[in-house]
Short mmCIF file of C-alpha atoms in Angstrom, two decimals:
data_model
loop_
_atom_site.label_atom_id
_atom_site.label_comp_id
_atom_site.label_asym_id
_atom_site.label_seq_id
_atom_site.Cartn_x
_atom_site.Cartn_y
_atom_site.Cartn_z
CA MET A 1 83.65 80.18 111.31
CA ALA A 2 82.56 83.55 112.75
CA LYS A 3 79.30 83.55 114.47
CA GLU A 4 76.75 86.23 115.22
CA ASP A 5 75.93 87.32 118.89
CA ARG A 6 72.68 88.81 120.02
CA SER A 7 73.22 91.98 118.34
CA GLY A 8 73.69 90.53 115.34
CA ALA A 9 77.43 91.38 115.15
CA ARG A 10 79.94 88.87 113.80
CA SER A 11 82.23 87.37 116.33
CA VAL A 12 85.62 86.14 115.51
CA GLN A 13 86.51 82.52 116.14
CA SER A 14 90.14 82.13 114.95
CA LEU A 15 92.79 83.46 112.45
CA PRO A 16 91.44 81.78 109.31
CA ASP A 17 88.04 83.71 109.93
CA LEU A 18 89.89 87.11 110.25
CA ALA A 19 91.71 86.39 106.67
CA SER A 20 88.79 84.83 104.82
CA SER A 21 87.63 88.05 103.41
CA LEU A 22 91.35 88.93 102.06
CA PHE A 23 91.54 85.46 100.83
CA SER A 24 88.45 86.21 98.81
CA LEU A 25 89.87 89.53 97.36
CA ILE A 26 93.20 87.68 96.49
CA LEU A 27 90.94 85.06 94.41
CA SER A 28 89.22 87.54 92.60
CA LEU A 29 92.60 89.25 91.83
CA ARG A 30 93.80 86.02 90.24
CA GLY A 31 90.84 85.77 88.23
CA SER A 32 90.84 89.27 86.86
CA SER A 33 93.63 92.00 85.69
CA ALA A 34 91.07 94.86 86.08
CA TYR A 35 92.61 95.69 89.90
CA GLY A 36 91.77 99.52 89.17
CA SER A 37 94.20 102.21 90.26
CA GLU A 38 97.59 100.84 92.48
CA ALA A 39 96.32 103.74 94.96
CA ASP A 40 92.79 102.24 95.33
CA LEU A 41 94.07 98.51 95.17
CA ARG A 42 96.74 99.15 98.11
CA GLY A 43 93.98 101.05 99.95
CA ARG A 44 91.63 98.53 99.95
CA ILE A 45 94.10 95.58 100.50
CA ASN A 46 95.40 97.83 103.55
CA GLU A 47 91.91 98.31 104.91
CA TYR A 48 91.52 94.37 104.82
CA LEU A 49 94.99 94.17 106.70
CA GLU A 50 94.06 96.60 109.42
CA ARG A 51 91.11 95.13 109.99
CA ILE A 52 92.65 91.74 110.87
CA GLU A 53 94.75 93.47 113.41
CA LYS A 54 91.84 95.37 114.78
CA GLU A 55 89.41 92.17 115.04
CA GLY A 56 92.23 89.96 115.97
CA ARG A 57 93.03 92.21 118.84
CA GLU A 58 89.71 92.25 119.86
CA ALA A 59 89.50 88.66 119.79
CA GLY A 60 92.33 88.36 121.88
CA ILE A 61 94.66 86.96 119.50
CA ALA A 62 98.45 87.70 120.34
CA ARG A 63 100.15 89.94 117.91
CA GLU A 64 102.66 87.43 117.13
CA ASP A 65 100.09 85.36 115.60
CA LEU A 66 98.24 88.16 113.81
CA GLU A 67 101.66 89.01 112.20
CA ALA A 68 102.55 85.34 111.52
CA VAL A 69 99.32 85.37 109.29
CA LYS A 70 99.84 88.83 107.69
CA TYR A 71 102.99 88.34 106.57
CA PRO A 72 102.25 85.19 103.87
CA LEU A 73 99.37 86.97 103.06
CA ILE A 74 101.03 90.06 101.93
CA ALA A 75 103.31 87.53 100.06
CA PHE A 76 100.67 86.03 98.32
CA ILE A 77 99.02 89.27 97.06
CA ASP A 78 102.45 90.80 95.62
CA GLU A 79 102.95 87.28 93.92
CA THR A 80 99.65 87.24 92.38
CA ILE A 81 100.03 90.98 91.24
CA LEU A 82 103.30 90.23 90.15
CA ASN A 83 102.05 87.38 88.22
CA SER A 84 99.20 89.21 86.47
CA ASP A 85 98.65 90.79 83.27
CA TRP A 86 97.59 94.16 85.43
CA ASP A 87 98.96 97.43 83.71
CA GLY A 88 100.43 98.36 87.28
CA ARG A 89 102.21 95.41 88.14
CA GLU A 90 105.94 97.20 87.33
CA ARG A 91 104.84 99.96 89.45
CA TRP A 92 103.75 97.21 92.06
CA ARG A 93 107.37 95.47 91.62
CA GLU A 94 109.21 98.62 92.65
CA ARG A 95 107.12 99.06 95.55
CA PRO A 96 105.61 95.86 96.86
CA LEU A 97 103.23 95.59 99.74
CA GLN A 98 105.87 93.50 101.61
CA LEU A 99 108.64 96.82 101.45
CA ASP A 100 105.53 98.79 102.39
CA HIS A 101 104.87 96.73 105.71
CA TYR A 102 108.18 95.14 106.53
CA GLY A 103 110.78 97.53 104.75
CA GLU A 104 112.25 94.27 102.98
CA VAL A 105 111.51 92.28 99.91
CA VAL A 106 112.35 88.41 100.57
CA ALA A 107 109.11 86.70 99.95
CA GLY A 108 108.17 85.78 96.75
#
């Protein structure tokens, strides 16, 4: 679990701490089909992924470990969206996050 330092800032303790906000977003997506625009959704997700990378590097987590956690998260997001009732899911199918981030579509 993340702890607060004396300044009130949260310090990351582990990869699960880093991914917890993104997991919350994924779970909220599973319970709704009102995702907003595709651009807004991609932007929100990419902000979470960038935060995981930035805070992970600051916490001294190896790049390989950060990638190892990001890949299944991206696959889980794609799978969640592609199995939803969201109007934009067919556009997402044409360009899933996995394709944006890894140049391939093999998971999901």
